[in-house]
C-alpha positions as CSV (number, residue, x, y, z in Angstrom):
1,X,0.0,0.0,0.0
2,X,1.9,2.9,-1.2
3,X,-1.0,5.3,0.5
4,X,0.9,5.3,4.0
5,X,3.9,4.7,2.7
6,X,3.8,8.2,0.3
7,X,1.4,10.3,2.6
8,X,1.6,9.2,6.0
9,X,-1.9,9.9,7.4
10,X,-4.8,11.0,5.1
11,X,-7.5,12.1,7.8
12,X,-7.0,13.2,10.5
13,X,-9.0,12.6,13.9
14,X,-9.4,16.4,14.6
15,X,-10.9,17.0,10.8
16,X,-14.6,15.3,12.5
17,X,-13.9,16.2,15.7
18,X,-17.2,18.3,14.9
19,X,-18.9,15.2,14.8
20,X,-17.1,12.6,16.8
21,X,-16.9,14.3,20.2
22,X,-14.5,12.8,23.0
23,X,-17.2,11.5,25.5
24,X,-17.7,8.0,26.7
25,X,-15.5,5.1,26.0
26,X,-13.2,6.2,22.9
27,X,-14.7,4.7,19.6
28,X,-12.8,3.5,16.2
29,X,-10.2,6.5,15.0
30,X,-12.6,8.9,12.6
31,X,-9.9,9.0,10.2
32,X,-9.3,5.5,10.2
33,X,-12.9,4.8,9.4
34,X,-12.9,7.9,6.6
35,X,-10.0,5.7,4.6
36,X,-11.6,2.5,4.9
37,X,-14.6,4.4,3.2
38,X,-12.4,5.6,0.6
39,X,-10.8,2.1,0.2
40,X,-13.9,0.4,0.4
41,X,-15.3,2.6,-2.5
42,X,-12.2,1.9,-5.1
43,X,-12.3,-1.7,-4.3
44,X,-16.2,-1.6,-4.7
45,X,-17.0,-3.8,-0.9
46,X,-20.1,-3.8,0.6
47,X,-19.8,-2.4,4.3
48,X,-19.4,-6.1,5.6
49,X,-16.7,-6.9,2.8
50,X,-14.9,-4.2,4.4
51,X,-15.1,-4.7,7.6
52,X,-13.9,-8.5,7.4
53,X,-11.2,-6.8,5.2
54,X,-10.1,-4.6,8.3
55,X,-10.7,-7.6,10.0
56,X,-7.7,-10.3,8.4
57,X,-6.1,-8.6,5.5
58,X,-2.9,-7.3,6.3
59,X,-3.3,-4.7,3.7
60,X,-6.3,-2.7,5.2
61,X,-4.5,-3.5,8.3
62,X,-1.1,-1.5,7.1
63,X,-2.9,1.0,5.5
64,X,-4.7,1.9,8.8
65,X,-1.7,1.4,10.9
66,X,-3.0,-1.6,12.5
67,X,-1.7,-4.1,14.5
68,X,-1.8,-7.6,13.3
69,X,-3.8,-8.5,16.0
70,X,-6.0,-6.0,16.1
71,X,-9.5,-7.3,16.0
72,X,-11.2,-4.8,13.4
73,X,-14.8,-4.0,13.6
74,X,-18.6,-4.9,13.3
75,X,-20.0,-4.0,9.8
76,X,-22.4,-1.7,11.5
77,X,-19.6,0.8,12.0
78,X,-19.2,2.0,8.7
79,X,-22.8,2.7,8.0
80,X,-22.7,4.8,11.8
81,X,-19.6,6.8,10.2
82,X,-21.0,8.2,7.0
83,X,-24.7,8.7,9.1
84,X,-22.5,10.9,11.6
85,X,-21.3,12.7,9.0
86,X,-24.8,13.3,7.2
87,X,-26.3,14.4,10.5
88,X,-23.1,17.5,11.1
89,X,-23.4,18.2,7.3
90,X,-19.7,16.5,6.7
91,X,-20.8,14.4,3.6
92,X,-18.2,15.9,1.7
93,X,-15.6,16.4,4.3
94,X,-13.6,12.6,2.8
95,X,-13.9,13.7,-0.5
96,X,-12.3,17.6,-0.2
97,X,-9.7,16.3,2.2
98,X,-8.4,13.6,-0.2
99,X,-8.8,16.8,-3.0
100,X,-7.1,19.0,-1.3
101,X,-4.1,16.9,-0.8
102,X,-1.0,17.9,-2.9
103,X,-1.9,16.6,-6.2
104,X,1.4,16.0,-7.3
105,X,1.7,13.4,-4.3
106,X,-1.3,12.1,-5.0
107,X,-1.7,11.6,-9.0
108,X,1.1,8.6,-8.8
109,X,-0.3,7.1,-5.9
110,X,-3.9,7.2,-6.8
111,X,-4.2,7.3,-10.6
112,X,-5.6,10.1,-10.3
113,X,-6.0,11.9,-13.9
């Protein structure tokens, strides 16, 4: 996965802080969750596909900065992500944060034209 190795971290936490406040027991990483949505659309996966992805491949795992035993998480997650991000108007937020990275960094890594 060139992604991490190029860019380091894509999303950050703080960019949803707006809609992933720090109460309660802490939840999966907001910008962990944003690139599996990103991956997850390129690789065309249903939310479960994705999840069991996260789950045993070692390249979801990398990309995230995972541990090898680290035991992913219930399909249900995603679809609580993007419905966060509906409900504090953030729809777009994944989208203009991957745009707005350098696009000469960017273009190699994902094909972008």
């Amino acid at each position: 996965m060139r992604v991490r190795d190029e860019l380091g971290e894509l999303f950050a936490d703080a960019e949803f802080a707006e809609a992933f406040e720090a109460r309660g027991q802490p939840g999966r990483s907001p910008g962990q969750l944003a690139l599996v949505t990103v991956l997850q659309l390129a690789e065309n996966l249903t939310d479960r596909a994705a999840s069991h992805r996260v789950r045993y491949g070692m390249d979801l795992k990398y990309a995230l900065g995972l541990e090898l035993d680290d035991p992913g998480f219930d399909a249900s997650v995603l679809s609580g992500f993007r419905t966060r991000l509906v409900e504090h108007g953030m729809e777009e937020k994944v989208l203009d944060l991957l745009l707005s990275t350098k696009t000469d960094t960017v273009n190699p890594v994902l094909r972008v034209p």
